[in-house]
Short mmCIF file of C-alpha atoms and ligand atoms in Angstrom, two decimals:
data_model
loop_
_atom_site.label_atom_id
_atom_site.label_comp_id
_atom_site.label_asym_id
_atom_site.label_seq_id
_atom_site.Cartn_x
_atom_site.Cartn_y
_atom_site.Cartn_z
CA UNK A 171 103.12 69.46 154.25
CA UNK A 172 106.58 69.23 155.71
CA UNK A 173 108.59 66.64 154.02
CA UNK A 174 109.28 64.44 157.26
CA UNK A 175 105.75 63.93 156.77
CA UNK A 176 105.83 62.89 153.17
CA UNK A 177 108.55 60.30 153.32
CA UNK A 178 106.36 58.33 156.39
CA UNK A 179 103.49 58.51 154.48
CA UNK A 180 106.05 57.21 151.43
CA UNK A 181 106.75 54.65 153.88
CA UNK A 182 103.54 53.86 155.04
CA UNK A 183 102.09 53.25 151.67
CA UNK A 184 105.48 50.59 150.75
CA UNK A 185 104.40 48.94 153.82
CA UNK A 186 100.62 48.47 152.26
CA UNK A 187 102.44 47.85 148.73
CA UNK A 188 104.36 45.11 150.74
CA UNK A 189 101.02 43.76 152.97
CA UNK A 190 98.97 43.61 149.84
CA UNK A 191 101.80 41.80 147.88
CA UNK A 192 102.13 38.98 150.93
CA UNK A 193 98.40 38.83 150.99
CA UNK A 194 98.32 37.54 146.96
CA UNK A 195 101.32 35.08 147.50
CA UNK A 196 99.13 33.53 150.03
CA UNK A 197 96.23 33.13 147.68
CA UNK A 198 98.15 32.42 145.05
CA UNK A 199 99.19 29.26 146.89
CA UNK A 200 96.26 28.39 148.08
CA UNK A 201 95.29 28.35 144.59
CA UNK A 202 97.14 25.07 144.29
CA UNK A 203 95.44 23.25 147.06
CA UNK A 204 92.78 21.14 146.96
CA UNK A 205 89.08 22.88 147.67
CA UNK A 206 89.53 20.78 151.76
CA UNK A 207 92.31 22.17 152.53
CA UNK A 208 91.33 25.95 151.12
CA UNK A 209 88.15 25.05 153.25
CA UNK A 210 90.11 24.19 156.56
CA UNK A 211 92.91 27.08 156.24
CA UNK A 212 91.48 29.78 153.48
CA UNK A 213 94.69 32.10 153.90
CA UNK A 214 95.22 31.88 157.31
CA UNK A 215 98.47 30.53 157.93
CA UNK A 216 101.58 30.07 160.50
CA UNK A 217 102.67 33.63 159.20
CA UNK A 218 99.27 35.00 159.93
CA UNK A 219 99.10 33.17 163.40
CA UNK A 220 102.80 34.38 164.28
CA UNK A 221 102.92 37.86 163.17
CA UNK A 222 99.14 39.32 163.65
CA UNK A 223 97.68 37.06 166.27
CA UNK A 224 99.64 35.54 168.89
CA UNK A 225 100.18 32.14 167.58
CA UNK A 226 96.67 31.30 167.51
CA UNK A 227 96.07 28.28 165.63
CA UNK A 228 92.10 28.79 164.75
CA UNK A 229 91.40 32.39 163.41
CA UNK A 230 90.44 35.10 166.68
CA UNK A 231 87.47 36.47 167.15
CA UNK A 232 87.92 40.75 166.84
CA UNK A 233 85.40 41.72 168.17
CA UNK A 234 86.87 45.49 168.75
CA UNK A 235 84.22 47.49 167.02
CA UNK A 236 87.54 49.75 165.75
CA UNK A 237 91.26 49.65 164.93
CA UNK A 238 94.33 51.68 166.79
CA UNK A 239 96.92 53.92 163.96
CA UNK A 240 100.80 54.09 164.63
CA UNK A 241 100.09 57.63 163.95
CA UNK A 242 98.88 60.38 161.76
CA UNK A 243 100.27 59.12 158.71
CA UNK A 244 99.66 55.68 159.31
CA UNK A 245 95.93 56.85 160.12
CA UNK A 246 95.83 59.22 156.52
CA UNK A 247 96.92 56.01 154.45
CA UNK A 248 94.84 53.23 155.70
CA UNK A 249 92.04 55.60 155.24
CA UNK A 250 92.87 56.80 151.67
CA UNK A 251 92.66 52.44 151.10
CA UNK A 252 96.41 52.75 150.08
CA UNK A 253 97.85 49.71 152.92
CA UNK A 254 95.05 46.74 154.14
CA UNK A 255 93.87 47.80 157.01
CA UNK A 256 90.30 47.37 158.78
CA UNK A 257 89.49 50.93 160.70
CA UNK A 258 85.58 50.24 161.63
CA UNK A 259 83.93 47.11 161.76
CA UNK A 260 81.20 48.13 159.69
CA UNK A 261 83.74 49.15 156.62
CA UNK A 262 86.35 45.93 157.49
CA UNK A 263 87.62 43.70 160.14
CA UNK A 264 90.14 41.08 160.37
CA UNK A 265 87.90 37.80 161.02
CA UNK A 266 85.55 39.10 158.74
CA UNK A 267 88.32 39.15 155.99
CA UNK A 268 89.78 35.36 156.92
CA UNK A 269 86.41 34.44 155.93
CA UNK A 270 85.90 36.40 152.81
CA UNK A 271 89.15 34.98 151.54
CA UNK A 272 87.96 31.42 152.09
CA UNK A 273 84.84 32.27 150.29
CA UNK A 274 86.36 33.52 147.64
CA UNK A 275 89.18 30.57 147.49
CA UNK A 276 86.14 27.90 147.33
CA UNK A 277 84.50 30.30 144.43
CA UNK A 278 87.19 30.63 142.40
CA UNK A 279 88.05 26.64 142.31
CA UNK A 280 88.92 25.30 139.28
CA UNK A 281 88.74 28.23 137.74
CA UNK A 282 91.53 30.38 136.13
CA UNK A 283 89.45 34.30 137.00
CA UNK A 284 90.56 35.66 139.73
CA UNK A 285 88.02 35.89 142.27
CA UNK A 286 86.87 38.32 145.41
CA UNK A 287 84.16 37.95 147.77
CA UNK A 288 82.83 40.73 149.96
CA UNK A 289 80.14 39.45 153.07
CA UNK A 290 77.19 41.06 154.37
CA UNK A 291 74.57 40.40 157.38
CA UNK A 292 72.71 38.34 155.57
CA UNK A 293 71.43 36.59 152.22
CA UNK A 294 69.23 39.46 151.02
CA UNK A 295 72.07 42.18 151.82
CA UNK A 296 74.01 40.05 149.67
CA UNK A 297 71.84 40.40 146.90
CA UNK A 298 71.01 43.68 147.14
CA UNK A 299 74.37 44.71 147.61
CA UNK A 300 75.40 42.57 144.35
CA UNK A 301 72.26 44.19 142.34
CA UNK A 302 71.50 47.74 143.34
CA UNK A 303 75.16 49.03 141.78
CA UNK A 304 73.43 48.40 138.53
CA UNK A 305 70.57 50.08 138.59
CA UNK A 306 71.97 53.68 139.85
CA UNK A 307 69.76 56.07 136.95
CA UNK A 308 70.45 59.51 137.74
CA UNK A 309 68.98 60.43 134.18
CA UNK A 310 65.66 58.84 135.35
CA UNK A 311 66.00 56.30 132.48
CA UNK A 312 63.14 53.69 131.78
CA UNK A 313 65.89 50.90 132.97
CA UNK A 314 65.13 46.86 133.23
CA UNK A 315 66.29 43.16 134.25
CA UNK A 316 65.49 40.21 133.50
CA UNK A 317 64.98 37.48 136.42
CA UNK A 318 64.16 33.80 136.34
CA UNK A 319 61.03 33.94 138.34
CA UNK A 320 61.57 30.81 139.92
CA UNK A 321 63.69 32.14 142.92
CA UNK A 322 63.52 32.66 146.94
CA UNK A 323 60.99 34.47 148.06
CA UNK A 324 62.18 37.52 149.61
CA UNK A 325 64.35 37.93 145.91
CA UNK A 326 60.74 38.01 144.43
CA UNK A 327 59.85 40.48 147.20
CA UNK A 328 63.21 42.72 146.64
CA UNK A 329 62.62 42.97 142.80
CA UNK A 330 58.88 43.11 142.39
CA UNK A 331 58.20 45.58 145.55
CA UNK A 332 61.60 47.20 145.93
CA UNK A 333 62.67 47.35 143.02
CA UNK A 334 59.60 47.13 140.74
CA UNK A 335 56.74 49.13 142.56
CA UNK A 336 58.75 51.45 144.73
CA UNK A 337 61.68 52.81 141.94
CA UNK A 338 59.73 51.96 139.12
CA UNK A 339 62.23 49.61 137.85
CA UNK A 340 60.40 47.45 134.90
CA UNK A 341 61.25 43.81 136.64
CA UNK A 342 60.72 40.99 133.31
CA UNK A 343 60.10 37.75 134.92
CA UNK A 344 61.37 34.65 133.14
CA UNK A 345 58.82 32.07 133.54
CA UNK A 346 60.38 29.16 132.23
CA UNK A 347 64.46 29.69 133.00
CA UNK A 348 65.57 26.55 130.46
CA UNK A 349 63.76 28.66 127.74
CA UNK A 350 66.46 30.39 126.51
CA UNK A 351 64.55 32.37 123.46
CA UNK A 352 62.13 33.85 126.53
CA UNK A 353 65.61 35.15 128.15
CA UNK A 354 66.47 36.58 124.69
CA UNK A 355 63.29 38.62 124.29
CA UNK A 356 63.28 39.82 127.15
CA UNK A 357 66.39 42.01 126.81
CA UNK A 358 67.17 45.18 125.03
CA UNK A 359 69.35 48.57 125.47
CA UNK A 360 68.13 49.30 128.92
CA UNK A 361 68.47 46.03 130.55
CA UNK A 362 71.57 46.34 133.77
CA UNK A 363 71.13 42.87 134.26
CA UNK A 364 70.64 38.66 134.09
CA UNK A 365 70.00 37.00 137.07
CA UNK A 366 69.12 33.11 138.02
CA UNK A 367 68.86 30.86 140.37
CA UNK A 368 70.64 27.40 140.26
CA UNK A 369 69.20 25.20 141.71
CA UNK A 370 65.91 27.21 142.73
CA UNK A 371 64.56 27.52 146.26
CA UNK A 372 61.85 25.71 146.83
CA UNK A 373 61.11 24.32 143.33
CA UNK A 374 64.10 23.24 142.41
CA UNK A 375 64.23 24.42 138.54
CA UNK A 376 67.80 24.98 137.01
CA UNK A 377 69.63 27.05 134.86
CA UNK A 378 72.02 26.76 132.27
CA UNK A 379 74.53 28.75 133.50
CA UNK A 380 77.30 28.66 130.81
CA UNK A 381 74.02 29.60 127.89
CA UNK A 382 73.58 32.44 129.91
CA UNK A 383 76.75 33.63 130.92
CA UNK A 384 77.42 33.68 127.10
CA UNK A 385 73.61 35.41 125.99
CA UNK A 386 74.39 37.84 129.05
CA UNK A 387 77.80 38.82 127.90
CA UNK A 388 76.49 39.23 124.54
CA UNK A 389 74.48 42.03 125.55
CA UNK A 390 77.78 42.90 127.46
CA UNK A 391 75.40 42.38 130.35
CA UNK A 392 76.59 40.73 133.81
CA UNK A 393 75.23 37.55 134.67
CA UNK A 394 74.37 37.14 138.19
CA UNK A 395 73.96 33.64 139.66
CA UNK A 396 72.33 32.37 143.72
CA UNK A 397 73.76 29.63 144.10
CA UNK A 398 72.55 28.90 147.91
CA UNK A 399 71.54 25.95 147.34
CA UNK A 400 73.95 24.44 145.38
CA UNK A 401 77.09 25.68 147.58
CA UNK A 402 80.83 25.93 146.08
CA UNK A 403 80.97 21.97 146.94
CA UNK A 404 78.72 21.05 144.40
CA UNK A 405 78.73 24.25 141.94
CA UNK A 406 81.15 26.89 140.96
CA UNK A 407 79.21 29.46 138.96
CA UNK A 408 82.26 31.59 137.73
CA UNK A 409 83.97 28.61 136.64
CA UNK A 410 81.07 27.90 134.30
CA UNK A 411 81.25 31.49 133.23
CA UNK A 412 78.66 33.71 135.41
CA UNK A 413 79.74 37.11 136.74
CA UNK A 414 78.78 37.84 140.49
CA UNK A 415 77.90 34.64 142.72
CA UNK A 416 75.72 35.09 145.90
CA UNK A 417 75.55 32.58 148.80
CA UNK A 418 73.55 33.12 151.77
CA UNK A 419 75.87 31.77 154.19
CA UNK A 420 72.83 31.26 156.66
CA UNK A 421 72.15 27.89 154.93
CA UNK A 422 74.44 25.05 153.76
CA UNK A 423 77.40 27.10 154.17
CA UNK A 424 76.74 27.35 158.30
CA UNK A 425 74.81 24.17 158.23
CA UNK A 426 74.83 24.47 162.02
CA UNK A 427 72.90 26.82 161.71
CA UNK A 428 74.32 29.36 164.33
CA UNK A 429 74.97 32.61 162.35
CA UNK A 430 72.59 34.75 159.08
CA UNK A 431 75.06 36.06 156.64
CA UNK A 432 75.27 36.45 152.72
CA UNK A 433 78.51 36.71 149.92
CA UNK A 434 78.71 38.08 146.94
CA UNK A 435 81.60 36.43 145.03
CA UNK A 436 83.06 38.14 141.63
CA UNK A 437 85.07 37.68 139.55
CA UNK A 438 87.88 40.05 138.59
CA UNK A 439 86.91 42.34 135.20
CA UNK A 440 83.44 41.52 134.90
CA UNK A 441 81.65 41.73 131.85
CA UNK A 442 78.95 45.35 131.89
CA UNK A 443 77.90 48.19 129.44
CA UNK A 444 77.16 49.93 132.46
CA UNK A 445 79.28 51.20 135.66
CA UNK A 446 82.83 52.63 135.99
CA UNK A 447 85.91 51.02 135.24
CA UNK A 448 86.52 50.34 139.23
CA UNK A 449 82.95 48.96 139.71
CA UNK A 450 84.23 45.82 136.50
CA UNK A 451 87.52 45.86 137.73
CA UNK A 452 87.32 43.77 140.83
CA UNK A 453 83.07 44.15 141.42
CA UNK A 454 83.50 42.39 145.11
CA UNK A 455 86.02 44.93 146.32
CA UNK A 456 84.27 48.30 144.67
CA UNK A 457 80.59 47.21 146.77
CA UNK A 458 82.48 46.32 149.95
CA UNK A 459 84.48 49.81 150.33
CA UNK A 460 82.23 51.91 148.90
CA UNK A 461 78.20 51.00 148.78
CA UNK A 462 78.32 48.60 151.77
CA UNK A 463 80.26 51.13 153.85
CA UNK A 464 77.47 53.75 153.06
CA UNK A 465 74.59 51.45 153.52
CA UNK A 466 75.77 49.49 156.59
CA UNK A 467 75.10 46.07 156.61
CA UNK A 468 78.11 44.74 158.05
CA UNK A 469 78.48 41.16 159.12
CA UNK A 470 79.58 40.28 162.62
CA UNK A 471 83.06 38.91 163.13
CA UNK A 472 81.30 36.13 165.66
CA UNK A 473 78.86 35.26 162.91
CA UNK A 474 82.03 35.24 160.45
CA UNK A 475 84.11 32.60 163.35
CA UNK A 476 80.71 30.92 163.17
CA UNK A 477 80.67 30.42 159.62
CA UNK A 478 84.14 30.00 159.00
CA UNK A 479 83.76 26.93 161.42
CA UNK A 480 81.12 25.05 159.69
CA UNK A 481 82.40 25.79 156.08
CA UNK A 482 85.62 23.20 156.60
CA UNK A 483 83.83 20.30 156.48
CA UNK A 484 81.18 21.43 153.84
CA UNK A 485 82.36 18.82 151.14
CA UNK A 486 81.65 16.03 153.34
CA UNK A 487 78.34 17.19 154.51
CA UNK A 488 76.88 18.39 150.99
CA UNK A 489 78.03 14.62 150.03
CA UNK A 490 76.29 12.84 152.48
CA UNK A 491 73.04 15.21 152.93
CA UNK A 492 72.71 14.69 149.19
CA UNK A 493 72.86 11.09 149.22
CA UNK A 494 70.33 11.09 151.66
CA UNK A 495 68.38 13.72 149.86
CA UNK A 496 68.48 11.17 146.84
CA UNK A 497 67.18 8.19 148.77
CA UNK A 498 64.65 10.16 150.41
CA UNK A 499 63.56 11.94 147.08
CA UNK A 500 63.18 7.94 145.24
CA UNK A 501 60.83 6.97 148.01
CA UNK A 502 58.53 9.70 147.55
CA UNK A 503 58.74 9.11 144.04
CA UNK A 504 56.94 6.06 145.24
CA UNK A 505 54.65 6.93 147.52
CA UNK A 506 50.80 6.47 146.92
CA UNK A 507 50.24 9.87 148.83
CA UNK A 508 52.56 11.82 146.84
CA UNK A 509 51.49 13.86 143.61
CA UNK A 510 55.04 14.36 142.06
CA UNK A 511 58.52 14.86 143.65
CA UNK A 512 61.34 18.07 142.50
CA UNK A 513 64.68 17.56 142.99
CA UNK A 514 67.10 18.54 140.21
CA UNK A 515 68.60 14.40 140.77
CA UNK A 516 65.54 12.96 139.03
CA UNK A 517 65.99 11.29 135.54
CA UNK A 518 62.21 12.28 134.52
CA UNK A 519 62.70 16.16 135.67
CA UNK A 520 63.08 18.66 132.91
CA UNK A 521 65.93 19.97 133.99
CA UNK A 522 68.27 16.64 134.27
CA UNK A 523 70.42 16.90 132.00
CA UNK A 524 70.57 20.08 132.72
CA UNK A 525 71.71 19.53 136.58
CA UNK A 526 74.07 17.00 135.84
CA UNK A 527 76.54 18.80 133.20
CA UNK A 528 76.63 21.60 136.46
CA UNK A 529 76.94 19.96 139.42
CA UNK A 530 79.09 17.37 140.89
CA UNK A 531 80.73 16.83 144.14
CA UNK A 532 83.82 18.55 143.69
CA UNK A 533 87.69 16.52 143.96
CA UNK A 534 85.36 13.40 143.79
CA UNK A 535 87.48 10.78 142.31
CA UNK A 536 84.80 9.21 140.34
CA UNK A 537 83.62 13.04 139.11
CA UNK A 538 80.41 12.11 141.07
CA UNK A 539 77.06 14.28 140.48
CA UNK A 540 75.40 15.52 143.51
CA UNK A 541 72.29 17.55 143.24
CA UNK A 542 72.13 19.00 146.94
CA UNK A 543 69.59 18.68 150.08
CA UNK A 544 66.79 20.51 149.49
CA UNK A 545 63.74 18.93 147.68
CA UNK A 546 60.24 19.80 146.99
CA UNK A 547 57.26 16.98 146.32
CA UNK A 548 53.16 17.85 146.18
CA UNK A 549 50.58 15.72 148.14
CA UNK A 550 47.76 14.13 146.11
CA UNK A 551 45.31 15.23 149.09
CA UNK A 552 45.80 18.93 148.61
CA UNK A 553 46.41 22.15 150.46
CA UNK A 554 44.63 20.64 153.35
CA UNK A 555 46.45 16.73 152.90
CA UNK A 556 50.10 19.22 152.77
CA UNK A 557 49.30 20.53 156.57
CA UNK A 558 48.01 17.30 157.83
CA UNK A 559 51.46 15.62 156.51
CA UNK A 560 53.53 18.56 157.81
CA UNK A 561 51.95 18.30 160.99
CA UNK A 562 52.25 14.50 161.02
CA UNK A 563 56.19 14.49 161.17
CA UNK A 564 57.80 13.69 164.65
CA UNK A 565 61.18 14.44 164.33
CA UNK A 566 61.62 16.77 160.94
CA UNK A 567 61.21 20.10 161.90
CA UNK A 568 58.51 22.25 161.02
CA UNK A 569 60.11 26.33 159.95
CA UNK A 570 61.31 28.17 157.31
CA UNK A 571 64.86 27.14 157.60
CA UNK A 572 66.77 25.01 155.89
CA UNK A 573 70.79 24.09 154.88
CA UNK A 574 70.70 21.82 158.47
CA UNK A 575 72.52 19.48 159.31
CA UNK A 576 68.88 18.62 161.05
CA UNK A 577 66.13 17.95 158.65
CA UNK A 578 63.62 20.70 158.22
CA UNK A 579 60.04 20.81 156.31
CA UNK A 580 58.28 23.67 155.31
CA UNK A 581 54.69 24.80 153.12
CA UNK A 582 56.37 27.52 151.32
CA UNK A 583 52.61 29.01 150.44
CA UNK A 584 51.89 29.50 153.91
CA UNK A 585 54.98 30.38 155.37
CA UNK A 586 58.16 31.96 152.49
CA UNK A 587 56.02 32.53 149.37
CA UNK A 588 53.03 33.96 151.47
CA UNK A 589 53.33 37.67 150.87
CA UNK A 590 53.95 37.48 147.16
CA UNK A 591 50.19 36.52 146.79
CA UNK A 592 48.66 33.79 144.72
CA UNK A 593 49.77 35.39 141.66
CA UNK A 594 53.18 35.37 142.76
CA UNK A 595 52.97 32.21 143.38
CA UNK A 596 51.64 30.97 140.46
CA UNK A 597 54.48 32.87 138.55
CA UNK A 598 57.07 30.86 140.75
CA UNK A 599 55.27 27.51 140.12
CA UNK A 600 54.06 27.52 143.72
CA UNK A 601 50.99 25.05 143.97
CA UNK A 602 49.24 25.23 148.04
CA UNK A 603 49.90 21.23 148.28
CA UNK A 604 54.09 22.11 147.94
CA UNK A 605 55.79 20.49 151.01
CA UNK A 606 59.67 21.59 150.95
CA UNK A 607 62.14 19.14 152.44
CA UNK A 608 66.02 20.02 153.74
CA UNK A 609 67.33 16.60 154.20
CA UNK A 610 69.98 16.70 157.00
CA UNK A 611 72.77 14.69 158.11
CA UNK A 612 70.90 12.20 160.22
CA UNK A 613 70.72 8.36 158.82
CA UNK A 614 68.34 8.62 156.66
CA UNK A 615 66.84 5.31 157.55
CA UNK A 616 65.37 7.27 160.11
CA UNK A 617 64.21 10.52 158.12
CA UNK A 618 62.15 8.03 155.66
CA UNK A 619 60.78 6.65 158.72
CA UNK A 620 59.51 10.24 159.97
CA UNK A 621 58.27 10.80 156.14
CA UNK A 622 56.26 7.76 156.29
CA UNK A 623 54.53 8.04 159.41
CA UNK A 624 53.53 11.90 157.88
CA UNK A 625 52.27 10.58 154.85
CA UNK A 626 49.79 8.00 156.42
CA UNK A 627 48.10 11.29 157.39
CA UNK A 628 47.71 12.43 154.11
C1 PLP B 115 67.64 31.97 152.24
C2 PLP B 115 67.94 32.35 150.88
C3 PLP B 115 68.27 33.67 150.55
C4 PLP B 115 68.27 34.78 151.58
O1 PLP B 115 69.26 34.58 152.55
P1 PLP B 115 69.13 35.15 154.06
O2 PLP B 115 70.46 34.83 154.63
O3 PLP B 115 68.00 34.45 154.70
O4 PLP B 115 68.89 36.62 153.94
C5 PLP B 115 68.58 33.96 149.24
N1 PLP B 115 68.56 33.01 148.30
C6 PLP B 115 68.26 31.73 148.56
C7 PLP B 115 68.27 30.73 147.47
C8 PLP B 115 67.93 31.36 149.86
O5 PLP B 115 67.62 30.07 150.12
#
């Protein structure tokens, strides 16, 4: 190498010494802001606007599938990952980016880890980009986890089928997640992982995160938390002492419901006996430029715009679709029709107290508990009763989707929770009479309206 050559690649690297330096004053204060204003501007600021984008005020769209180099040198570093840079769209891009650093902003609120977030095409990506790290056993070891088994369907079909059946991967359901001691048993030397849901989706259980953020890290074990339903508004896993965080963005966070896309938040030094020092170091980063650039399943920067869009008002619309989620969840409570009602708000649940040390409404000046929009409630009339209810209902939609901002029903044994079989089910706490309710943004005067004319039916 001739040393003109040397001294611009020198140069080229200062330059991506200098961009990544700029990038963490920016976080750092954003760090200081408020969790609406991280959710309006995340890092992207006048300097951003002026420098890389024309001035634009709202974040562009780059929808260039690849990225121009000065040069040959310029080309060499940004490759070698020694300046930010984006290349391909399926390794990095810049809208793609704005929104990761939002994500990981809203994550890391309140908390004093420092936290990344890497985004993938959807929920399940997310989670199997967040899991599969750990369970790399080139010594064909008998290896483990241990998994509330009151979680999202296609999580039940990832670990049991994937996971379980196809790599022989012993999967030990928890059946009970607020039994601790069952956690405890469950693990021993060739466990890679804890993982929960908080709250669950569709029956609403809970998990007590800080318990086992401190059981996992005894076992110097990560502790991996989905906190979909919850969103950062209402729940900050890290903060409470988990590991790795997923969202799947398709829900509350793009309650418009315009875009399918997953995160997997972590924080910085993360707590594993297994996995190189790069994979603990900053977990987020290490899937996102290595594993995710191998396996593909890169987000697009439209879907990111999409997202990025509906996440700056997400405080205000997790406030008021909870509310209505808690008036709508005390007049099923009672209703003659209705056999009993989930929803992690309830005095008489199990999990109460449970649900209110974890989540509030976050900056609320009154340190206000919310407990989300998504509820679950059984019909006294059965399987059959469920469907004529479901069916009954003139303006909630009938689907699989929820996190609206338009209210949505569901039978999760029919419909999410149908290919895990009735065992499956049973395991999940899935009874055939389960009606699952997303309680959107309407006024809810008129939602309770829509439930009561179902419930005549039942
Ligand atoms: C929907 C959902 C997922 C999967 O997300 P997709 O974006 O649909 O792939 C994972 N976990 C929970 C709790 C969900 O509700």
């Amino acid at each position: 190498m001739d040393t003109k050559s040397e001294s611009s690649l020198k140069k080229y690297e200062m330059r991506g010494q200098q961009m990544l330096e700029a990038i963490e004053r920016t976080r750092e204060t954003m760090r200081s802001k408020k969790f609406d204003t991280i959710a309006v501007h995340g890092i992207y600021n006048a300097e951003q606007a002026l420098l890389h984008n024309q001035g634009s005020i709202i974040e562009p769209a780059y929808l260039s599938a690849a990225q121009h180099y000065e040069n040959s040198d310029h080309l060499e570093v940004a490759l070698a990952y020694k300046m930010p840079s984006w290349a391909y769209s399926r390794i990095a891009n810049p809208t793609v980016h704005y929104l990761e650093e939002t994500i990981a902003l809203m994550e890391g609120y309140g908390s004093e880890e420092k936290v990344s977030s890497s985004v993938f095409a959807s929920g399940m990506s997310a989670i199997f980009m967040a899991t599969n790290p750990f369970l790399t056993n080139p010594e064909r070891k008998a290896i483990n986890i241990v998994v509330s088994a009151r979680c999202y369907g296609g999580t039940f079909m990832l670990f049991n089928e994937r996971y379980g059946r196809e790599r022989g991967i012993d999967v030990r359901w928890v059946s009970d997640p607020l039994d601790l001691d069952a956690w405890t048993s469950l693990i021993d030397e060739n466990t890679r992982f804890l993982y929960g849901e908080m709250p669950s989706n569709p029956s609403l259980d809970v998990i007590d995160i800080p318990a086992l953020s401190v059981l996992a890290h005894h076992h110097e074990l990560p502790f991996i938390v989905d906190a979909t339903i919850a969103t950062p508004a209402l729940l900050r896993p890290i903060e409470l002492g988990a590991d790795i965080v997923i969202q799947s963005l398709s829900k509350t966070m793009a309650s418009s419901g315009f875009a399918i896309a997953g995160a997997v938040s972590a924080k910085h030094h993360i707590t594993s006996r297994f996995g190189d020092d790069a994979l603990k170091e900053n977990f987020a980063q290490y899937i996102k430029l290595l594993p995710a650039r191998d396996h593909g399943p890169s987000l697009s920067p439209l879907s990111a715009l999409m997202i990025l869009n509906d996440m700056r008002t997400l405080r205000h619309k997790v406030d008021v679709m909870s509310a209505n989620t808690a008036t709508a969840a005390a007049f099923l409570q009672q209703h003659d029709a209705v056999e009993s009602v989930h929803y992690p708000g309830l005095e008489q649940q199990p999990g109460y107290a449970t649900a209110k040390a974890q989540m509030r409404l976050v900056d609320s000046p009154t340190d206000e508990n919310r407990y989300g929009h998504l509820l679950s409630f059984t019909v006294k009339s059965g399987a059959v009763g469920a469907r004529r209810v479901l069916d009954g209902f003139s303006m909630i939609w009938r689907g699989t989707d929820l996190g609206r901002v338009k209210s949505v029903a569901n039978i999760p044994s029919i419909s999410t929770h149908q290919q895990q079989g009735e065992q499956g089910r049973e395991l999940a706490c899935l009874p055939d009479n389960l009606i699952r309710l997303c309680v959107g943004h309407e006024d809810v005067d008129d939602v309770i309206a829509d439930l009561e004319q179902g419930l005549t039916l039942a």
